[in-house]
Short mmCIF file of C-alpha atoms and ligand atoms in Angstrom, two decimals:
data_model
loop_
_atom_site.label_atom_id
_atom_site.label_comp_id
_atom_site.label_asym_id
_atom_site.label_seq_id
_atom_site.Cartn_x
_atom_site.Cartn_y
_atom_site.Cartn_z
CA MET A 1 -28.37 176.68 52.54
CA ALA A 2 -31.81 176.75 52.15
CA SER A 3 -31.65 180.57 50.95
CA GLY A 4 -28.41 180.11 48.64
CA LEU A 5 -30.61 177.44 46.97
CA ALA A 6 -33.55 179.81 46.30
CA ILE A 7 -31.04 182.65 45.03
CA VAL A 8 -29.74 179.96 42.50
CA LEU A 9 -33.34 179.14 41.34
CA VAL A 10 -34.37 182.73 40.71
CA GLY A 11 -31.19 183.34 39.04
CA LEU A 12 -31.86 180.18 36.69
CA MET A 13 -35.28 182.00 36.17
CA LEU A 14 -33.78 184.98 35.34
CA GLY A 15 -31.12 183.27 33.11
CA ALA A 16 -33.95 182.28 30.78
CA PHE A 17 -34.74 185.87 29.53
CA ASP A 18 -31.78 188.22 28.22
CA TYR A 19 -32.05 190.45 31.80
CA ALA A 20 -28.71 188.97 32.70
CA ASN A 21 -26.83 190.28 29.88
CA SER A 22 -28.46 193.82 29.86
CA PRO A 23 -26.21 196.65 30.38
CA TYR A 24 -28.20 197.50 33.47
CA VAL A 25 -27.41 193.98 34.99
CA THR A 26 -23.92 193.81 33.89
CA ALA A 27 -23.17 197.65 35.05
CA VAL A 28 -20.04 197.32 32.54
CA GLY A 29 -19.08 201.37 32.28
CA TRP A 30 -21.21 202.34 34.86
CA VAL A 31 -19.54 205.14 37.07
CA GLY A 32 -20.59 205.43 40.39
CA ASP A 33 -21.52 209.16 42.22
CA GLN A 34 -18.06 209.41 44.18
CA PRO A 35 -17.76 211.51 47.01
CA VAL A 36 -14.44 212.68 45.38
CA PRO A 37 -13.57 212.29 41.69
CA PHE A 38 -10.45 210.34 42.31
CA SER A 39 -8.68 209.55 38.89
CA HIS A 40 -6.60 206.18 38.16
CA LYS A 41 -5.69 208.22 34.91
CA HIS A 42 -3.82 210.59 36.94
CA HIS A 43 -2.82 208.53 39.98
CA VAL A 44 -1.60 205.53 37.80
CA ALA A 45 -0.68 206.27 34.48
CA ASP A 46 0.46 209.97 35.04
CA ASP A 47 2.06 209.53 38.63
CA GLY A 48 3.10 205.80 38.18
CA ILE A 49 1.99 204.73 41.70
CA ASP A 50 1.57 201.14 41.78
CA CYS A 51 -2.02 199.54 42.39
CA ARG A 52 -0.31 198.11 45.36
CA TYR A 53 0.25 201.08 47.29
CA CYS A 54 -3.20 201.70 47.39
CA HIS A 55 -4.87 198.49 47.41
CA THR A 56 -2.41 196.58 50.09
CA GLY A 57 -4.36 193.28 50.32
CA VAL A 58 -4.44 192.06 46.93
CA GLU A 59 -1.45 189.37 47.00
CA THR A 60 -2.30 188.32 50.76
CA SER A 61 -6.14 187.95 51.28
CA PRO A 62 -9.42 187.41 49.40
CA ASN A 63 -10.21 191.53 49.36
CA ALA A 64 -7.70 193.88 47.51
CA GLY A 65 -9.10 196.62 49.98
CA LEU A 66 -9.53 200.60 49.35
CA PRO A 67 -7.11 202.61 50.69
CA PRO A 68 -7.89 204.62 54.09
CA THR A 69 -7.50 208.09 53.83
CA HIS A 70 -4.11 208.67 55.53
CA THR A 71 -2.74 207.07 52.55
CA CYS A 72 -4.22 209.82 50.68
CA MET A 73 -3.16 212.51 52.99
CA THR A 74 0.64 211.25 52.78
CA CYS A 75 1.06 213.22 49.47
CA HIS A 76 -2.03 215.68 49.74
CA SER A 77 -0.89 217.13 52.92
CA GLN A 78 1.43 218.91 50.54
CA LEU A 79 0.28 218.33 47.30
CA TRP A 80 -3.22 220.45 46.19
CA THR A 81 -3.90 221.27 49.85
CA ASP A 82 -6.05 223.73 48.99
CA ALA A 83 -8.09 222.12 46.31
CA GLY A 84 -11.99 221.99 46.60
CA VAL A 85 -12.26 218.49 45.34
CA LEU A 86 -10.20 217.38 48.08
CA ALA A 87 -11.92 218.80 50.97
CA PRO A 88 -14.24 215.60 51.42
CA VAL A 89 -10.46 213.98 52.07
CA ARG A 90 -9.24 216.45 54.43
CA HIS A 91 -12.86 216.34 56.22
CA SER A 92 -12.68 212.60 56.53
CA TYR A 93 -8.76 212.98 57.59
CA ALA A 94 -9.88 215.30 60.37
CA SER A 95 -12.96 213.71 61.61
CA GLY A 96 -11.55 209.94 61.39
CA GLU A 97 -14.92 209.24 59.50
CA PRO A 98 -13.87 206.82 56.31
CA ILE A 99 -14.88 208.12 52.78
CA ARG A 100 -17.82 206.11 51.31
CA TRP A 101 -16.83 205.10 48.08
CA GLN A 102 -19.47 203.62 45.54
CA ARG A 103 -18.51 200.14 44.67
CA VAL A 104 -18.63 199.49 40.98
CA ALA A 105 -17.21 196.22 40.79
CA GLN A 106 -18.89 193.72 42.88
CA LEU A 107 -20.06 190.23 42.86
CA PRO A 108 -23.24 188.75 44.48
CA ASP A 109 -22.77 187.63 47.86
CA TYR A 110 -23.55 183.92 46.77
CA VAL A 111 -20.13 184.00 44.97
CA TYR A 112 -16.73 183.22 46.24
CA PHE A 113 -13.94 185.30 44.98
CA ASP A 114 -10.07 185.73 46.43
CA HIS A 115 -7.55 187.71 44.74
CA SER A 116 -4.74 186.30 46.41
CA ILE A 117 -4.85 182.98 44.51
CA HIS A 118 -4.94 184.63 41.22
CA VAL A 119 -2.58 187.41 41.70
CA ASN A 120 -0.21 184.67 43.03
CA ARG A 121 -0.57 182.59 40.05
CA GLY A 122 -0.03 185.47 37.94
CA VAL A 123 -3.60 186.49 36.86
CA ALA A 124 -2.98 190.25 35.96
CA CYS A 125 -5.33 192.86 37.28
CA VAL A 126 -6.14 193.88 33.89
CA GLU A 127 -7.72 190.61 32.85
CA CYS A 128 -10.47 191.33 35.19
CA HIS A 129 -10.37 195.28 35.55
CA GLY A 130 -9.23 196.39 32.45
CA ARG A 131 -7.51 199.44 31.66
CA ILE A 132 -7.74 201.16 35.09
CA ASP A 133 -4.82 203.51 34.14
CA ARG A 134 -7.24 205.16 31.53
CA MET A 135 -10.13 205.81 33.61
CA PRO A 136 -10.66 209.40 34.78
CA LEU A 137 -13.24 207.76 36.84
CA THR A 138 -13.54 204.31 37.83
CA SER A 139 -16.01 202.17 36.22
CA ARG A 140 -16.46 198.42 35.73
CA ALA A 141 -14.65 196.77 32.30
CA GLU A 142 -15.86 193.41 32.36
CA PRO A 143 -19.27 192.01 33.02
CA PHE A 144 -18.37 189.75 36.12
CA GLN A 145 -21.20 187.01 34.73
CA MET A 146 -20.53 183.64 35.57
CA GLN A 147 -19.20 182.82 32.12
CA PHE A 148 -16.67 185.49 32.03
CA CYS A 149 -14.90 183.45 34.83
CA LEU A 150 -15.62 179.91 33.69
CA GLU A 151 -13.84 180.92 30.18
CA CYS A 152 -10.59 181.26 32.25
CA HIS A 153 -11.13 178.58 34.62
CA ARG A 154 -11.45 176.33 31.47
CA ASP A 155 -8.30 177.43 29.95
CA PRO A 156 -6.10 179.82 31.79
CA ALA A 157 -2.83 178.76 30.11
CA GLY A 158 -2.65 181.89 27.87
CA ARG A 159 -3.70 184.20 30.78
CA LEU A 160 -1.03 183.90 33.28
CA ARG A 161 2.30 185.99 33.68
CA PRO A 162 5.45 186.05 36.08
CA PRO A 163 3.47 187.52 39.36
CA ASP A 164 5.83 190.49 39.28
CA GLN A 165 4.14 191.45 36.62
CA VAL A 166 0.57 191.41 37.64
CA THR A 167 0.16 195.31 37.87
CA ARG A 168 1.56 195.93 34.44
CA MET A 169 -1.35 197.55 32.50
CA GLU A 170 0.25 197.24 29.03
CA PRO A 171 0.50 193.66 27.08
CA LEU A 172 3.87 191.51 27.71
CA GLY A 173 4.54 191.56 23.90
CA TRP A 174 4.58 187.45 24.05
CA THR A 175 2.95 185.90 21.24
CA GLU A 176 0.31 183.53 21.93
CA ALA A 177 2.58 180.62 21.71
CA GLU A 178 4.82 181.99 24.52
CA ALA A 179 2.09 182.86 26.79
CA ARG A 180 0.52 179.36 26.64
CA ARG A 181 3.64 177.74 26.86
CA PHE A 182 4.74 180.10 30.22
CA GLY A 183 1.20 179.50 31.50
CA GLU A 184 1.44 175.81 31.04
CA GLY A 185 4.67 175.68 33.22
CA VAL A 186 2.51 177.52 35.90
CA ILE A 187 -0.42 175.13 35.57
CA ALA A 188 2.21 172.25 36.16
CA ALA A 189 4.32 173.76 38.83
CA HIS A 190 1.30 174.33 40.95
CA HIS A 191 -0.40 171.46 40.43
CA ILE A 192 -3.50 173.24 39.08
CA ASN A 193 -6.50 171.00 37.90
CA THR A 194 -8.34 172.65 35.38
CA LYS A 195 -10.53 169.84 34.85
CA THR A 196 -11.96 170.79 38.18
CA LEU A 197 -11.66 174.59 38.15
CA ASP A 198 -15.47 174.95 36.83
CA ASN A 199 -16.75 172.76 39.44
CA CYS A 200 -19.57 174.69 40.93
CA GLY A 201 -18.13 174.57 44.57
CA ILE A 202 -15.29 176.45 43.63
CA CYS A 203 -17.19 179.29 43.42
CA HIS A 204 -20.51 178.75 45.09
CA ARG A 205 -19.46 177.53 48.79
C1 LIG B 301 1.50 209.36 45.80
C2 LIG B 301 1.12 210.67 45.91
C3 LIG B 301 -0.49 210.54 45.85
C4 LIG B 301 -1.21 209.62 46.63
C5 LIG B 301 -0.81 208.83 47.83
C6 LIG B 301 -2.55 210.23 46.20
N1 LIG B 301 -2.68 211.28 45.04
FE1 LIG B 301 -3.91 212.39 44.61
N2 LIG B 301 -2.96 213.44 43.42
C7 LIG B 301 -1.50 213.26 43.41
C8 LIG B 301 -0.85 213.89 42.30
C9 LIG B 301 0.73 214.45 42.15
C10 LIG B 301 -1.97 214.67 41.94
C11 LIG B 301 -1.78 215.73 40.89
C12 LIG B 301 -2.85 215.53 39.37
C13 LIG B 301 -2.20 215.31 38.19
O1 LIG B 301 -1.44 214.03 37.83
O2 LIG B 301 -2.27 216.18 37.56
C14 LIG B 301 -3.10 214.36 42.39
C15 LIG B 301 -4.33 214.71 42.16
C16 LIG B 301 -5.36 214.36 43.05
C17 LIG B 301 -6.79 215.16 42.68
C18 LIG B 301 -7.48 216.27 41.65
C19 LIG B 301 -8.03 215.65 40.47
C20 LIG B 301 -6.91 214.85 39.45
O3 LIG B 301 -6.93 213.72 39.42
O4 LIG B 301 -6.08 215.57 39.00
C21 LIG B 301 -7.76 214.07 43.30
C22 LIG B 301 -9.01 214.29 43.60
C23 LIG B 301 -6.97 213.31 44.18
N3 LIG B 301 -5.73 213.12 43.78
C24 LIG B 301 -7.43 212.40 44.76
C25 LIG B 301 -6.71 211.38 45.82
C26 LIG B 301 -7.07 210.69 46.65
C27 LIG B 301 -8.65 210.18 47.18
C28 LIG B 301 -6.20 209.89 47.05
C29 LIG B 301 -6.05 208.56 48.06
C30 LIG B 301 -7.08 207.46 47.77
C31 LIG B 301 -4.94 210.38 46.63
N4 LIG B 301 -5.30 211.41 45.60
C32 LIG B 301 -3.83 209.67 46.81
C33 LIG B 301 -0.67 212.39 44.42
C34 LIG B 301 -1.00 211.40 44.99
C1 LIG B 302 -3.25 206.47 44.97
C2 LIG B 302 -4.11 205.30 45.37
C3 LIG B 302 -4.50 204.29 44.20
C4 LIG B 302 -3.99 203.36 43.29
C5 LIG B 302 -2.50 203.37 43.02
C6 LIG B 302 -4.94 202.65 42.67
N1 LIG B 302 -6.08 202.82 43.15
FE1 LIG B 302 -7.62 201.70 42.08
N2 LIG B 302 -8.53 202.65 43.78
C7 LIG B 302 -8.70 203.93 44.65
C8 LIG B 302 -9.47 204.43 45.37
C9 LIG B 302 -9.57 205.21 46.17
C10 LIG B 302 -10.81 203.68 44.83
C11 LIG B 302 -12.04 204.34 45.20
C12 LIG B 302 -12.83 204.85 44.44
C13 LIG B 302 -12.81 204.46 43.11
O1 LIG B 302 -13.91 203.76 42.37
O2 LIG B 302 -12.34 205.45 42.03
C14 LIG B 302 -10.29 202.93 44.13
C15 LIG B 302 -11.22 201.57 43.15
C16 LIG B 302 -10.55 200.57 42.42
C17 LIG B 302 -11.29 199.66 41.90
C18 LIG B 302 -13.22 199.50 41.77
C19 LIG B 302 -13.23 198.52 42.88
C20 LIG B 302 -14.88 198.63 43.22
O3 LIG B 302 -15.70 197.68 43.48
O4 LIG B 302 -15.60 199.65 43.10
C21 LIG B 302 -10.71 198.83 41.08
C22 LIG B 302 -11.16 197.72 40.32
C23 LIG B 302 -9.37 199.12 41.15
N3 LIG B 302 -9.18 200.32 41.87
C24 LIG B 302 -8.25 198.80 40.56
C25 LIG B 302 -6.88 199.75 40.71
C26 LIG B 302 -5.68 198.61 39.87
C27 LIG B 302 -5.96 197.70 38.98
C28 LIG B 302 -4.57 199.69 40.11
C29 LIG B 302 -3.52 199.59 39.47
C30 LIG B 302 -2.98 199.71 38.21
C31 LIG B 302 -5.01 200.79 40.88
N4 LIG B 302 -6.74 200.19 41.44
C32 LIG B 302 -4.27 201.78 41.36
C33 LIG B 302 -7.34 204.17 44.93
C34 LIG B 302 -6.23 203.53 44.06
C1 LIG B 303 -9.59 186.97 38.32
C2 LIG B 303 -10.36 188.44 38.19
C3 LIG B 303 -9.72 189.39 39.04
C4 LIG B 303 -8.27 189.76 39.16
C5 LIG B 303 -7.01 189.15 38.44
C6 LIG B 303 -8.06 190.64 40.09
N1 LIG B 303 -9.44 191.30 40.39
FE1 LIG B 303 -10.07 192.90 41.81
N2 LIG B 303 -11.60 192.24 41.85
C7 LIG B 303 -12.39 190.82 41.22
C8 LIG B 303 -13.69 191.00 41.56
C9 LIG B 303 -14.79 189.83 41.18
C10 LIG B 303 -13.97 191.97 42.61
C11 LIG B 303 -15.22 192.02 43.57
C12 LIG B 303 -15.21 190.99 44.44
C13 LIG B 303 -16.29 190.87 45.45
O1 LIG B 303 -17.12 191.60 45.13
O2 LIG B 303 -16.30 190.13 46.28
C14 LIG B 303 -12.90 192.48 42.58
C15 LIG B 303 -12.51 193.72 43.56
C16 LIG B 303 -11.57 194.51 43.45
C17 LIG B 303 -11.33 195.62 44.24
C18 LIG B 303 -12.56 196.37 45.37
C19 LIG B 303 -12.43 196.16 46.81
C20 LIG B 303 -11.93 194.78 47.08
O3 LIG B 303 -11.69 194.82 48.50
O4 LIG B 303 -11.98 193.88 46.70
C21 LIG B 303 -10.06 196.22 44.12
C22 LIG B 303 -9.64 197.55 44.82
C23 LIG B 303 -9.98 195.45 43.21
N3 LIG B 303 -10.37 194.26 43.04
C24 LIG B 303 -8.15 195.58 42.60
C25 LIG B 303 -7.33 194.56 42.04
C26 LIG B 303 -6.06 194.90 41.83
C27 LIG B 303 -5.15 196.03 41.93
C28 LIG B 303 -6.01 194.12 41.06
C29 LIG B 303 -4.54 193.13 40.49
C30 LIG B 303 -3.23 193.31 41.42
C31 LIG B 303 -6.96 192.88 40.89
N4 LIG B 303 -8.12 193.65 41.64
C32 LIG B 303 -6.86 191.52 40.32
C33 LIG B 303 -11.89 190.44 40.27
C34 LIG B 303 -10.21 190.38 39.97
C1 LIG B 304 -7.81 185.00 33.52
C2 LIG B 304 -7.90 183.63 34.31
C3 LIG B 304 -8.88 183.74 35.33
C4 LIG B 304 -10.32 184.36 35.53
C5 LIG B 304 -10.85 185.57 34.65
C6 LIG B 304 -10.91 184.02 36.84
N1 LIG B 304 -10.33 183.24 37.25
FE1 LIG B 304 -10.49 182.13 39.14
N2 LIG B 304 -8.70 181.42 38.82
C7 LIG B 304 -7.86 181.17 37.89
C8 LIG B 304 -6.78 180.20 37.93
C9 LIG B 304 -5.69 180.01 37.38
C10 LIG B 304 -7.06 179.42 39.49
C11 LIG B 304 -6.12 178.60 39.99
C12 LIG B 304 -5.53 178.87 41.26
C13 LIG B 304 -4.46 177.69 41.47
O1 LIG B 304 -5.49 176.70 41.98
O2 LIG B 304 -3.69 177.64 41.97
C14 LIG B 304 -8.35 180.33 39.82
C15 LIG B 304 -9.00 179.95 41.20
C16 LIG B 304 -9.83 180.70 41.89
C17 LIG B 304 -10.60 180.22 42.83
C18 LIG B 304 -10.08 179.44 43.96
C19 LIG B 304 -10.03 177.78 43.92
C20 LIG B 304 -9.39 177.17 44.99
O3 LIG B 304 -8.50 176.54 45.05
O4 LIG B 304 -9.53 177.85 46.20
C21 LIG B 304 -11.78 180.65 43.20
C22 LIG B 304 -12.76 180.70 44.21
C23 LIG B 304 -11.86 181.62 41.79
N3 LIG B 304 -10.73 181.34 40.85
C24 LIG B 304 -13.25 182.48 41.40
C25 LIG B 304 -13.14 182.98 40.38
C26 LIG B 304 -14.25 183.76 39.83
C27 LIG B 304 -15.50 184.17 40.92
C28 LIG B 304 -13.93 184.82 38.67
C29 LIG B 304 -14.73 185.59 38.24
C30 LIG B 304 -15.26 186.90 38.78
C31 LIG B 304 -12.64 184.09 38.49
N4 LIG B 304 -12.22 183.15 39.38
C32 LIG B 304 -11.97 184.41 37.28
C33 LIG B 304 -7.87 182.13 36.99
C34 LIG B 304 -8.85 182.59 36.40
C1 LIG B 305 -15.24 180.20 38.19
C2 LIG B 305 -16.47 180.63 38.88
C3 LIG B 305 -17.73 179.99 38.95
C4 LIG B 305 -18.03 178.61 38.75
C5 LIG B 305 -16.95 177.20 38.63
C6 LIG B 305 -19.67 178.62 38.54
N1 LIG B 305 -19.96 179.84 38.98
FE1 LIG B 305 -22.21 180.08 38.97
N2 LIG B 305 -21.89 182.08 39.21
C7 LIG B 305 -20.52 182.77 39.15
C8 LIG B 305 -20.40 183.95 38.86
C9 LIG B 305 -19.44 185.18 38.74
C10 LIG B 305 -21.99 184.62 38.95
C11 LIG B 305 -22.78 185.85 39.45
C12 LIG B 305 -23.44 186.21 38.00
C13 LIG B 305 -23.92 187.54 37.81
O1 LIG B 305 -23.41 188.34 38.95
O2 LIG B 305 -24.48 187.86 36.90
C14 LIG B 305 -22.55 183.10 38.77
C15 LIG B 305 -24.27 182.70 39.17
C16 LIG B 305 -24.87 182.15 38.97
C17 LIG B 305 -26.52 181.44 38.85
C18 LIG B 305 -27.15 182.58 39.42
C19 LIG B 305 -27.77 183.18 37.70
C20 LIG B 305 -26.76 183.14 36.29
O3 LIG B 305 -26.42 182.52 35.75
O4 LIG B 305 -26.04 184.28 36.59
C21 LIG B 305 -26.48 180.11 39.09
C22 LIG B 305 -27.67 179.44 38.86
C23 LIG B 305 -25.26 179.31 38.78
N3 LIG B 305 -24.03 180.53 39.06
C24 LIG B 305 -25.01 178.42 39.07
C25 LIG B 305 -23.38 177.66 38.86
C26 LIG B 305 -23.28 175.87 38.78
C27 LIG B 305 -24.90 175.07 38.69
C28 LIG B 305 -22.08 175.68 38.59
C29 LIG B 305 -21.56 174.60 38.15
C30 LIG B 305 -22.01 173.83 36.90
C31 LIG B 305 -21.63 177.04 38.62
N4 LIG B 305 -22.53 178.25 39.08
C32 LIG B 305 -20.17 177.19 38.81
C33 LIG B 305 -19.23 182.08 39.04
C34 LIG B 305 -18.79 180.63 39.17
#
């Protein structure tokens, strides 16, 4: 608790400068130095693999999860078997040592987040991760600053979809009024209280 408070105070001090909005801090567009040049563009857009095939926790747990090496090897034991870029994948599979991916979209420890609650209410991946299907190398699409979360929490109605459409990258083609009408239905059905969704304790527990 005491350390949490200290972090919050330091955060407030930093917030006084424009440090918090600089690309250095928001990390938008930053591409990690990955052990394997994994391409969402190839795997999602060209090969049509659904997000949930690799990020299996996304509907059921706080963490989406990164795929274990055997998920890669279901295809790459047959495909591109001699490719140099895949050598670290084969090595990981043979040795049992997991591939160490650099995380590009991560929150500080003092913020609580849960994928399943968002995904099950119909908040699409693209709302927070952008057009992953167009990224040859993965980068952060949104700053994940507090304001980003709060904007939606104060008025989520226009930004919800049927849960079976959450991994779709393309817009649904709804008008703003249609989207809002749908979202208001979801909010009513699940008794989502948008008056309390920006309380500090929702995200800082
Ligand atoms: C369902 C099949 C499938 C799975 C699972 C899969 N890949 Fe691939 N991968 C492909 C195909 C098909 C290609 C050929 C790329 C293309 O579309 O041109 C490819 C190409 C690649 C390439 C070559 C560079 C490129 O993108 O063209 C790398 C690197 C790669 N995959 C890494 C991985 C890693 C790492 C995993 C596990 C996290 C993985 N793949 C899982 C099917 C798969
Ligand atoms: C074939 C497996 C595969 C598929 C399909 C896939 N991903 Fe990934 N994803 C990965 C791997 C491997 C990484 C780690 C390497 C990287 O960042 O590129 C990753 C990383 C990410 C990250 C970055 C997380 C972080 O903090 O570093 C996000 C966000 C993400 N994926 C979202 C998606 C979304 C959204 C979809 C569907 C549109 C999707 N992924 C489909 C394998 C996959
Ligand atoms: C409401 C915003 C939001 C939505 C919607 C969302 N994510 Fe995330 N995602 C995040 C945040 C925030 C993080 C960083 C979490 C952390 O560091 O604690 C993250 C992290 C990830 C990671 C990194 C690994 C992990 O275990 O968390 C992957 C992979 C990922 N998201 C995939 C997805 C996929 C796939 C979808 C859609 C099915 C999705 N996300 C929907 C906000 C979102
Ligand atoms: C596009 C809309 C949207 C964005 C962006 C978004 N959220 Fe949410 N979030 C929701 C909705 C809708 C709910 C309500 C789910 C419910 O109560 O059924 C929710 C619920 C939550 C909850 C769970 C509250 C509980 O009752 O346990 C947490 C925690 C949370 N969000 C954190 C975050 C954080 C942190 C971010 C930013 C990184 C974020 N959210 C961004 C729409 C969003
Ligand atoms: C919907 C989620 C959410 C809610 C609600 C929320 N926060 Fe935050 N907060 C965040 C996120 C995400 C960050 C991380 C920002 C970053 O990494 O730059 C953050 C960071 C902070 C920081 C660190 C400095 C900064 O501004 O980046 C302080 C202080 C803070 N929150 C205080 C509060 C207080 C006080 C409330 C209630 C009035 C609150 N938060 C409500 C998500 C939330």
